[in-house]
XYZ file of C-alpha atoms in Angstrom:
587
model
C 13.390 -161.425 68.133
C 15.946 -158.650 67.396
C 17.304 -157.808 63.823
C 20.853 -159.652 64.680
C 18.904 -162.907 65.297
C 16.317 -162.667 62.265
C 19.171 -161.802 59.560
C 20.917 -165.133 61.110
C 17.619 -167.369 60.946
C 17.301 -166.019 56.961
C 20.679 -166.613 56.250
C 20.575 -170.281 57.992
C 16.957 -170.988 56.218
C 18.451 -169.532 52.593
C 21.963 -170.746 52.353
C 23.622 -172.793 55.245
C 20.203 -175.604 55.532
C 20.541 -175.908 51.320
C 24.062 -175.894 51.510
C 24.199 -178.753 54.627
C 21.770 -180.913 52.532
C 23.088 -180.898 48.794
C 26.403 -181.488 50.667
C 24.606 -184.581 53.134
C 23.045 -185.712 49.396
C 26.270 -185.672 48.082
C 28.284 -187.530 50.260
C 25.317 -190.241 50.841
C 25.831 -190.327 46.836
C 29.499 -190.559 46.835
C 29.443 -193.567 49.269
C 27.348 -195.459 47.641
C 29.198 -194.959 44.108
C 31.912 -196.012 46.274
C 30.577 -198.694 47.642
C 28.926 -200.182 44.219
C 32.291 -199.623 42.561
C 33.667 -202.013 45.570
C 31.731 -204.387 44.811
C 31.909 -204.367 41.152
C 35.766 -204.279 41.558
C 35.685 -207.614 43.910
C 33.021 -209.481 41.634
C 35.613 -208.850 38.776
C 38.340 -209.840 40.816
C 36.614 -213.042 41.774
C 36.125 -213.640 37.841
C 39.421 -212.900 37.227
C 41.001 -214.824 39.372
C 37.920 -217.988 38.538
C 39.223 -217.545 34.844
C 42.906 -217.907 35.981
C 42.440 -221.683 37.785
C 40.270 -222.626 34.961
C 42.930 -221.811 32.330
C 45.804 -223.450 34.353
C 43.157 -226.428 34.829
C 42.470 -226.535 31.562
C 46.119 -226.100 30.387
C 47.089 -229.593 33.082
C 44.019 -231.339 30.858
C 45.321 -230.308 27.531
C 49.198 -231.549 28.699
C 47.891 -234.732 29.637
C 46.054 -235.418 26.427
C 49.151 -233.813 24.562
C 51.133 -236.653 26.315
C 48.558 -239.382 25.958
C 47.994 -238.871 22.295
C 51.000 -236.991 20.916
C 52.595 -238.540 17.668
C 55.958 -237.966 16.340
C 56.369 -240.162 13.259
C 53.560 -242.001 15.104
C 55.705 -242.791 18.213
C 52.637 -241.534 20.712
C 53.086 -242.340 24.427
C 49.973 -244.560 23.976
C 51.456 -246.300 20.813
C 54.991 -246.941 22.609
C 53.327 -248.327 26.140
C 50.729 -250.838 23.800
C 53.849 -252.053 21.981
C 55.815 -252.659 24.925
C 52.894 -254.768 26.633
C 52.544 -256.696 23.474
C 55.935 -257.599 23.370
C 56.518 -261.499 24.442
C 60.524 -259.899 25.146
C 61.426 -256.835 25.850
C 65.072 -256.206 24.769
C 67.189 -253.058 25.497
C 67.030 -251.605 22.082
C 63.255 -251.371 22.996
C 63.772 -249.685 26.247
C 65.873 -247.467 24.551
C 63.600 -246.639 21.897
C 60.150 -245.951 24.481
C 62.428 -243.700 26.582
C 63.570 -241.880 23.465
C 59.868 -241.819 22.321
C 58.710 -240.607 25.531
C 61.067 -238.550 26.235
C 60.651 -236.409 22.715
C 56.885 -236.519 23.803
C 57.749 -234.483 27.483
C 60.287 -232.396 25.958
C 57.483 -231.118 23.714
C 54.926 -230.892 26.245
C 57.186 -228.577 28.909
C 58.332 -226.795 25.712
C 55.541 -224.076 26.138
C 54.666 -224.934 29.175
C 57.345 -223.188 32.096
C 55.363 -224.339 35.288
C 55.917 -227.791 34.633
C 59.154 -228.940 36.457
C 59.201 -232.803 34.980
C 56.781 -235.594 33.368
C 57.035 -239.425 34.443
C 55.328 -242.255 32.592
C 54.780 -245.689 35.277
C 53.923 -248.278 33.046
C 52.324 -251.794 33.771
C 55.755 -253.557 34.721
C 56.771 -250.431 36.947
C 59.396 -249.323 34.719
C 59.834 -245.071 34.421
C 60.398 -243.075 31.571
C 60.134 -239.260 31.544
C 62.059 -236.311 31.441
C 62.867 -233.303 33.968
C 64.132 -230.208 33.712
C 66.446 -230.709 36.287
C 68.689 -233.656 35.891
C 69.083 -233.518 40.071
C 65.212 -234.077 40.467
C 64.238 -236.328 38.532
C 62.643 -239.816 40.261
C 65.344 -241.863 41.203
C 65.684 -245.166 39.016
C 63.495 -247.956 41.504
C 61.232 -246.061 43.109
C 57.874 -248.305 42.951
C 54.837 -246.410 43.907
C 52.210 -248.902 43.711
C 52.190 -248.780 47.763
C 51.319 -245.102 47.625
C 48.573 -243.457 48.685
C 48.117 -241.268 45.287
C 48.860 -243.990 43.354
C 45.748 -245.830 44.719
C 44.071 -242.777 44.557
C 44.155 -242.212 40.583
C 43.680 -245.953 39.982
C 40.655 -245.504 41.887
C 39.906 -242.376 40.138
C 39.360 -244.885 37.145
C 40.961 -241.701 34.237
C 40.073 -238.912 36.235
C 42.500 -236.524 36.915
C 44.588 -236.936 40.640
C 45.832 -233.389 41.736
C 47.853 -233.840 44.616
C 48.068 -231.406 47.954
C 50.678 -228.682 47.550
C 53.740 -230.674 49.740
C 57.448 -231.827 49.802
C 57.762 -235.247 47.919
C 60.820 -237.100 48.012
C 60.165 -239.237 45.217
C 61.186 -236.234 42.892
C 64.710 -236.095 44.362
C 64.231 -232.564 45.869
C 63.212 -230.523 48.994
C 60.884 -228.156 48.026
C 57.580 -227.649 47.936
C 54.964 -228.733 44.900
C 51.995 -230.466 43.295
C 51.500 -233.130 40.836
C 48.799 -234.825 38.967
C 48.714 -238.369 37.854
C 46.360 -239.371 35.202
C 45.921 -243.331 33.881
C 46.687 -244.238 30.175
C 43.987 -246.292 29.080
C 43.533 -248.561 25.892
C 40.443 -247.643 24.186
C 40.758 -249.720 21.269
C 41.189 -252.226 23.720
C 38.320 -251.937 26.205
C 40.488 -249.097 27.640
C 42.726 -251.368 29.074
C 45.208 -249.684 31.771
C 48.662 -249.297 30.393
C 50.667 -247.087 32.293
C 50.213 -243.691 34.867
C 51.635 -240.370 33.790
C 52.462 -238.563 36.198
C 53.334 -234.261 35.481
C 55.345 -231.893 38.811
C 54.367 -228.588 38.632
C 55.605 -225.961 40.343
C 53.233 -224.204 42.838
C 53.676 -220.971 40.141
C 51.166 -222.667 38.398
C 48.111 -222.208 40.559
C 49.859 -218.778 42.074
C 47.161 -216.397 42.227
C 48.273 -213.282 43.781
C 50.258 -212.530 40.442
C 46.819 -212.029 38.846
C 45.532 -209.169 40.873
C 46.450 -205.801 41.739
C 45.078 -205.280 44.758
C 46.997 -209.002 46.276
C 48.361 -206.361 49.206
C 44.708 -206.626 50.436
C 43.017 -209.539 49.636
C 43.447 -212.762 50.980
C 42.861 -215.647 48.112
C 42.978 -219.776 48.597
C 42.274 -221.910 46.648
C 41.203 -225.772 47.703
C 41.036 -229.020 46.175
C 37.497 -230.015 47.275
C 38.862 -233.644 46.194
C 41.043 -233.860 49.374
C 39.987 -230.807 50.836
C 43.268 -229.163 50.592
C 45.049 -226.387 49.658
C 46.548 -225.532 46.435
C 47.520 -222.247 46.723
C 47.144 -219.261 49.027
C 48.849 -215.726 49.326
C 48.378 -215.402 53.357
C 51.478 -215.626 54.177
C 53.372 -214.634 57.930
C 53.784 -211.011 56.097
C 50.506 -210.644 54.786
C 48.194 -208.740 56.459
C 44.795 -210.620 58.005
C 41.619 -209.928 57.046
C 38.402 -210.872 58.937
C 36.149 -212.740 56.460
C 32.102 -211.112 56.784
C 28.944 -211.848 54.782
C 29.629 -208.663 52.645
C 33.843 -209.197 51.668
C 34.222 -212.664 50.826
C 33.258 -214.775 48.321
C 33.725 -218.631 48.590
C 32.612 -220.320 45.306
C 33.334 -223.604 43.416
C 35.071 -222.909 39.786
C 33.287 -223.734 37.407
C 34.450 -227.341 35.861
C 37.221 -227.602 38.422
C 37.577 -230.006 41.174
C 38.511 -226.613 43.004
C 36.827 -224.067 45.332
C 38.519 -220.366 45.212
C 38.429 -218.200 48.523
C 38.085 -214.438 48.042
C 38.424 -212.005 50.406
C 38.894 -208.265 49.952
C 39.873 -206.042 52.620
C 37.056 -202.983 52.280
C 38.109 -200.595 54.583
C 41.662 -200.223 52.614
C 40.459 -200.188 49.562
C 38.086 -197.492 50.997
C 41.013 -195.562 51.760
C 41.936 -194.640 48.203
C 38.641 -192.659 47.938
C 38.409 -191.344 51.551
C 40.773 -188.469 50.395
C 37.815 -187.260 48.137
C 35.488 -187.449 51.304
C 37.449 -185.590 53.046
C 37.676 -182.977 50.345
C 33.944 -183.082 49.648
C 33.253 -182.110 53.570
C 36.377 -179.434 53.531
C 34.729 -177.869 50.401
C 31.262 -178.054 52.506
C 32.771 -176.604 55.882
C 34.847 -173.925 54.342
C 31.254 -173.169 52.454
C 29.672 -172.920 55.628
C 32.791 -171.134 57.004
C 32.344 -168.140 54.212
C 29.254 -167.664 55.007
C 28.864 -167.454 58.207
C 31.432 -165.157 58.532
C 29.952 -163.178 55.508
C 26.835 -163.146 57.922
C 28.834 -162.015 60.819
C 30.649 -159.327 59.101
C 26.883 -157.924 57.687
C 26.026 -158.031 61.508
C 29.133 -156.165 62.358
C 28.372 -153.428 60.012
C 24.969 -153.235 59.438
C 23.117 -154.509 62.005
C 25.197 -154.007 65.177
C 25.094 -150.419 64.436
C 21.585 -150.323 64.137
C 21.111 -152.401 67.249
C 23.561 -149.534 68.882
C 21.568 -146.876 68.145
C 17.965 -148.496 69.300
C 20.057 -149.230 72.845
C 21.263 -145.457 72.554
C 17.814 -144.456 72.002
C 15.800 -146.641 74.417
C 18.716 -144.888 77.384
C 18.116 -141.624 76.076
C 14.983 -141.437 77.875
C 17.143 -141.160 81.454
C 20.092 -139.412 80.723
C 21.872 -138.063 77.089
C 23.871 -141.257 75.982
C 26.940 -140.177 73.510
C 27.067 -142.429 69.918
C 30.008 -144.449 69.202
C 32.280 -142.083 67.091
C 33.250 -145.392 64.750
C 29.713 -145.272 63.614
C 29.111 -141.161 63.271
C 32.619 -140.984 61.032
C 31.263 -143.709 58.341
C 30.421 -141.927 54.834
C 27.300 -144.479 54.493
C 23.744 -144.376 55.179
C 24.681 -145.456 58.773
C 27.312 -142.709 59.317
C 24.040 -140.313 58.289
C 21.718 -141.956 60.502
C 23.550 -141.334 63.507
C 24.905 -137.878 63.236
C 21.319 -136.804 61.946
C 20.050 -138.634 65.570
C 22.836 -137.152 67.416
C 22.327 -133.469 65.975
C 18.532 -133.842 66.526
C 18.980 -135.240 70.089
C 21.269 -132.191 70.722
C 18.085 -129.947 69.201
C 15.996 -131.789 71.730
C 18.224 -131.633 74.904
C 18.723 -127.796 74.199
C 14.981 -127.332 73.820
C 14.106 -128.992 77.294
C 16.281 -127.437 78.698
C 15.158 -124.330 78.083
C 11.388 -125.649 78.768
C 12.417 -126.838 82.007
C 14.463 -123.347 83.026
C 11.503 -121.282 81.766
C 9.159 -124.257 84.070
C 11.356 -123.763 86.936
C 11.233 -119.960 86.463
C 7.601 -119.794 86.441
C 7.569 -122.120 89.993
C 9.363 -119.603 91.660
C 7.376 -116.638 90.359
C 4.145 -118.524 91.646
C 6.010 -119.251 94.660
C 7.111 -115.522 95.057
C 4.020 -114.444 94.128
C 2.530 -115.980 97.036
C 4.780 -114.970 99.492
C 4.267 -111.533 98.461
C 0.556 -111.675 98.973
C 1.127 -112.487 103.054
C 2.158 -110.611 105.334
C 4.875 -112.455 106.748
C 5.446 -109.804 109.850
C 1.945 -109.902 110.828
C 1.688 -112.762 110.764
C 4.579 -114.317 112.845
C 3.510 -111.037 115.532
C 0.014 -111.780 115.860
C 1.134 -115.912 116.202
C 3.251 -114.648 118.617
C 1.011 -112.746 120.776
C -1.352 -115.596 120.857
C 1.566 -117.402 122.021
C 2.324 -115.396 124.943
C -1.802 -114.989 125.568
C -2.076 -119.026 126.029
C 0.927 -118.930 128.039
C -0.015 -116.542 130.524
C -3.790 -117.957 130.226
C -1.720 -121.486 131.037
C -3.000 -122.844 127.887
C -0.400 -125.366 126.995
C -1.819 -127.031 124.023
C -2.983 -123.031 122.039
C 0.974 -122.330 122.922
C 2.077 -125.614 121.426
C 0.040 -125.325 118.263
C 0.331 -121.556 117.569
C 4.126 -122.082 118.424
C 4.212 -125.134 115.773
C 2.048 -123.209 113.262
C 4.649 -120.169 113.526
C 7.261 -122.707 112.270
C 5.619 -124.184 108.991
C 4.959 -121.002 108.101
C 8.158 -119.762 108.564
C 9.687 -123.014 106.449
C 7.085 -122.606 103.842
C 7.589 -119.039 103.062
C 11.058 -118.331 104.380
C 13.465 -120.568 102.607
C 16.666 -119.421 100.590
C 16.469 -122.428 97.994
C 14.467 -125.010 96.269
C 16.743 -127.719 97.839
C 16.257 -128.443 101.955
C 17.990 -130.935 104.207
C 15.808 -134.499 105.171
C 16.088 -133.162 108.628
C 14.529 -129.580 108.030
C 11.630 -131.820 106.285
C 10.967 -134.004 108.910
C 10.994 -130.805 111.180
C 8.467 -129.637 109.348
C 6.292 -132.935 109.698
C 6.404 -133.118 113.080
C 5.615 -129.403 113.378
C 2.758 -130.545 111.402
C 1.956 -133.674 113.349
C 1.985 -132.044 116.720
C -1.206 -129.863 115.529
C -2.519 -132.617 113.879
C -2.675 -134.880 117.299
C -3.951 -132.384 119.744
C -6.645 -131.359 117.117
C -7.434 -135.363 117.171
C -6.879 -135.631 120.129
C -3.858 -138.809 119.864
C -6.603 -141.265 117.757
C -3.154 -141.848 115.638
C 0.968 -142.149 116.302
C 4.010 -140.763 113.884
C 6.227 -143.140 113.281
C 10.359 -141.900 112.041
C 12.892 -144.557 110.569
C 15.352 -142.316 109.108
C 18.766 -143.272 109.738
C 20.930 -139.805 110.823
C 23.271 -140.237 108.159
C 21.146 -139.416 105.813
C 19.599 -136.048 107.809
C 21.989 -133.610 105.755
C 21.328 -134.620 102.550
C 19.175 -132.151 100.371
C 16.160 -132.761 98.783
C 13.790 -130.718 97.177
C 11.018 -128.834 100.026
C 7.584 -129.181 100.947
C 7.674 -133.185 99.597
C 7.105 -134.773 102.557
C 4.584 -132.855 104.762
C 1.636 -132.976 101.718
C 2.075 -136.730 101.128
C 2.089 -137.439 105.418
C -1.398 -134.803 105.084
C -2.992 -137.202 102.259
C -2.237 -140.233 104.806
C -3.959 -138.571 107.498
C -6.905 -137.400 105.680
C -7.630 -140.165 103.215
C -5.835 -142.785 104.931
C -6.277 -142.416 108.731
C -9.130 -139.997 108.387
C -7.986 -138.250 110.791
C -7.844 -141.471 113.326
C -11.092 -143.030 112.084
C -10.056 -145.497 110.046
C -6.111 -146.504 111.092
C -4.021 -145.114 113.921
C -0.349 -145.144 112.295
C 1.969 -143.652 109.942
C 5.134 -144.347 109.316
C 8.399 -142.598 107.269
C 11.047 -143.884 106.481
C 14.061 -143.567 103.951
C 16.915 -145.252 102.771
C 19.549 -145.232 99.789
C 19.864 -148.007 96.983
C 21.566 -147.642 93.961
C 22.081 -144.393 93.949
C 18.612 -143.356 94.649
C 17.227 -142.022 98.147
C 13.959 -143.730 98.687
C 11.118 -142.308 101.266
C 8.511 -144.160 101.794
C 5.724 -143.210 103.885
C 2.898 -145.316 104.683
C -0.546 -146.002 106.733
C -2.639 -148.865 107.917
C -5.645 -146.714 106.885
C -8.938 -148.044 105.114
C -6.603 -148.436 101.882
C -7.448 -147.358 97.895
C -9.995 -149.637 96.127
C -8.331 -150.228 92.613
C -10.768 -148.260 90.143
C -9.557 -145.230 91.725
C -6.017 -145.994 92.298
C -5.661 -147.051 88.705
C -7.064 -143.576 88.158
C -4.635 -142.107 90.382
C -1.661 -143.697 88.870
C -2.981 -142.627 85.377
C -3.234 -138.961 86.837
C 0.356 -139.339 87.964
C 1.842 -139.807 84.984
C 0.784 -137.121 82.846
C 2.294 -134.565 81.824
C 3.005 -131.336 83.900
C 1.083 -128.740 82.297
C 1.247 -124.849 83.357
C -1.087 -122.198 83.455
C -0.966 -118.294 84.192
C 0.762 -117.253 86.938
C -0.580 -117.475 90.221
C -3.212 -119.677 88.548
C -4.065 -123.196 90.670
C -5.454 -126.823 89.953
C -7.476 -127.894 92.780
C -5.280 -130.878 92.695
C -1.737 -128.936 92.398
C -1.243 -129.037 96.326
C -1.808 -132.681 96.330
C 0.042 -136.116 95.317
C 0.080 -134.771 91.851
C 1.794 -131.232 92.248
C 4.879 -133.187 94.238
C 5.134 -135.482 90.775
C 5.164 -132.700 88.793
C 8.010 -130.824 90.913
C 10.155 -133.866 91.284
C 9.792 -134.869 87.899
C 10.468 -131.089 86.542
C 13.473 -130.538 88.779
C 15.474 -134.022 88.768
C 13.837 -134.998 85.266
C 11.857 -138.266 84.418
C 12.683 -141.516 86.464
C 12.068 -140.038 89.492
C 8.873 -138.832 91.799
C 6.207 -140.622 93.001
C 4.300 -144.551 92.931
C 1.240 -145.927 94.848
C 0.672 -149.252 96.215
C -2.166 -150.132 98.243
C -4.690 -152.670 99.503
C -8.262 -151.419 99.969
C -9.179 -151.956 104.093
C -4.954 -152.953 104.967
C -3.322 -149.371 104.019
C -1.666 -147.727 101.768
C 2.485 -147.104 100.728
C 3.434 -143.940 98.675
C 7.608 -144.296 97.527
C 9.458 -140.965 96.603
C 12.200 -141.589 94.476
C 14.855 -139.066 94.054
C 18.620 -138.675 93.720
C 21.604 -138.648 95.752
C 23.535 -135.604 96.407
C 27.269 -137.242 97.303
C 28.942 -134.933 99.504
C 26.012 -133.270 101.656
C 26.549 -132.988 105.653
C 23.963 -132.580 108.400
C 23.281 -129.213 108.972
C 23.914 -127.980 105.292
C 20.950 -126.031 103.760
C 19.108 -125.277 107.236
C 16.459 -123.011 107.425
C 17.170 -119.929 109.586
């Protein structure tokens, strides 16, 4: 895990994870404040509203008693009815007088009381007396409601109260809508004999509910005579909105010492909406929380550790090839501004230093190399191969001619060469000068195999690379035709890299020792006198140490092999754009 992803898992663990649970604690807690507030709001409302029909139920009990037992210089509506039954005649002066009574009697009843829109007294005989407040309503002289169905009703009620349905009734003179409750006048001094029906119209104000909450623009409330199952009052009207009764917003309970049941149902959602806005604040807070610090986080990255992860990427390509450090970084007055001009100074040190290693290497390569040219004797030797040329021609000795002829040439290659860098093709020349000795001494136990495309015969690489490796097949491998009886070479380019691989179907490398081999490949080069040898420089090892000293690390040699199948050796070294066929020749 890199430092970018570590400071991001802290950061998460220390502040956003806290942060996302107090603020997941807090809104659980929020909503269910809400939620209890709800319903502490809608079991008050309820109570409210139960207290409201109670009082108004109470205040239709307290009007009829007013009218049943009310006394004005003892003229009470129970007095005036027992006087008129007890009267043998009933003369006009006494109608007159029980209307006057009665009506004083109404008149002070509505006085406090606004819902009530008139008061009617039926006696025994059917005559009316009563008083409305609208002379243009009141029950028309001769209407006789003994036929009616609430008439029936409160006679069967016995001195219960009758409260009608809220409805249009004629009998008051009027179209509009209302409710009335009828009550009987009973005797009690007289084995409560029945003396008359009062009768009191109130307007449907009086059981009008909605005016006793706030929140009547969401909730639905009716209230219902359980007596005749109908409804008194009710605020859903054609404008009002509907809301879906459930389990958990209504509440449908009798009223306590009412002949009514009240219908409560509070839309939760809306009333939800009036704390939603501090929801939505609580989780803006929380996101522009998380916001901060994640972007607090991002811009440490950006600084700090994007910088340093810079750097390790500069330093992990440095290996291959001198990477230059972002400027940005190297102008910065901080600790990180330090660290990466002191790397890029001491990088500088370190590039200067190898390369003067590498030129004082390179130097020493080509005084060995020098120094054993000097100690042949090129002329003699290239006269004498020569005359034993011309002796195995004349002696018609093909195969002496052929080898002495081939011998003449790798020497020539090996010793005469104007540069470090040769062409693929003078290489190969050079193998199959090498082969062609190598066969007639063996007498053809093995073939020599070439899959190198021409376009790639001018390009230079650096000499004697290919001939040691093909020897090592041959004599390990092959040896000499015992074991195998092919190698191949080939080459091709990829990425920018020339590969040669050459290979044999030899008795392989058992893997103790090629383990060992690999090991022994990728030490370091070390030098010695001059003119001093390893046993091992002229072998697998002294090609790594060339390639790797002249084109730098990254390149040279690997192994593969299977002990008893053969064995593959890859030499890896760059491309040289621009070389021709031809270039670099030996003369």
């Amino acid at each position: 895990m890199n430092l970018k992803k570590k400071l991001l898992l802290s950061f998460t663990a220390i502040t956003i994870i806290p942060l996302m649970c107090m603020t997941i604690f807090a809104y659980t807690q929020y909503v269910h404040i809400i939620n209890r507030h709800i319903t502490t709001i809608a079991d008050n409302e309820f109570k409210n509203l139960s207290l409201k029909v109670r009082e108004s139920y109470d205040s239709i009990r307290q009007t009829l008693s007013f009218l049943t037992f009310y006394s004005a210089d003892n003229n009470a509506v129970l007095s005036t009815l027992r006087n008129l039954k007890d009267a043998e005649i009933i003369s006009d002066s006494d109608m007159y007088l029980a209307s006057e009574n009665i009506k004083t009697a109404c008149q002070s009843a509505m006085y406090n009381q606004s819902y009530i829109k008139g008061i009617y007294i039926f006696t025994q005989d059917r005559s009316v007396f009563g008083h409305s407040r609208n002379a243009d309503e009141s029950i028309s002289s001769g209407y006789d409601p003994i036929n009616d169905d609430w008439y029936q009703k409160t006679r069967a009620l016995n001195g219960s109260i009758y409260i009608s349905p809220l409805d249009v009734y004629p009998m008051f003179g009027g179209n509009y809508e209302c409710f009335f409750v009828s009550h009987l006048i009973r005797d009690a001094d007289r084995d409560f004999q029945h003396l008359g029906m009062i009768v009191v119209e109130y307007s449907p104000e009086m059981f009008d509910l909605s005016k006793e909450t706030a929140l009547s623009d969401i909730t639905n409330i009716t209230l219902t005579n359980t007596a005749n199952q109908s409804i008194l009052s009710t605020n859903m009207k054609e404008n009002h909105p509907k809301i879906i009764p459930t389990k958990e917003n209504s509440t449908v309970e009798p009223v306590f010492q009412t002949p009514f049941e009240l219908s409560v149902t509070i839309d939760y959602a809306s009333l939800k909406e009036e704390y939603s806005n501090t929801l939505v604040l609580l989780i803006l807070l929380a996101a522009l929380c998380l916001l901060c610090i994640f972007s607090l986080t991002m811009r440490i990255a950006r600084d700090f550790i994007t910088p340093i992860e810079k750097l390790s990427s500069c330093m992990v390509r440095q290996q291959m090839i001198h990477v230059k450090l972002p400027e940005r970084y190297e102008n910065r007055k901080d600790e990180i501004g330090i660290l990466y001009r002191q790397y890029d100074k001491m990088m500088a040190e370190i590039n200067d230093f190898i390369k003067t290693e590498y030129k004082n290497k390179l130097i020493i390569l080509d005084t060995q190399m020098k120094a054993l040219e000097a100690r042949i004797n090129s002329h003699f030797l290239f006269n004498t191969l020569e005359s034993i040329n011309s002796m195995a021609e004349l002696a018609e000795q093909e195969q002496i001619s052929i080898m002495s002829m081939s011998l003449g040439h790798m020497f020539r290659y090996a010793i005469k060469t104007d540069s470090e860098l040769v062409t693929i093709e003078d290489e190969l020349n050079h193998v199959r000068d090498y082969m062609i000795i190598q066969r007639i001494r063996c007498d053809d136990k093995f073939r020599f195999v070439e899959n190198v495309p021409e376009e790639l015969y001018g390009q230079k690489i650096l000499k004697l690379i290919f001939q040691p490796v093909v020897e090592n097949s041959l004599i390990h491998g092959l040896e000499y035709g015992n074991c195998g009886d092919e190698i191949s070479l080939s080459a091709r380019v990829s990425q920018d890299m020339l590969l040669i691989v050459i290979s044999d179907n030899g008795k392989g490398i058992s893997q103790d020792r090629l383990t060992k081999l690999r090991g022994r490949l990728q030490e370091e080069t070390t030098f010695t006198e001059l003119g001093h040898r390893e046993k091992e420089s002229i072998g697998l090892k002294n090609i790594q140490s060339r390639v790797e000293l002249y084109y730098g690390k990254g390149y040279g040699l690997s192994i593969n092999s299977v002990e008893r199948e053969g064995t593959k050796i890859e030499i890896r070294v760059p491309i040289f754009p621009g070389s021709r066929a031809g270039e670099g020749k030996i003369v």
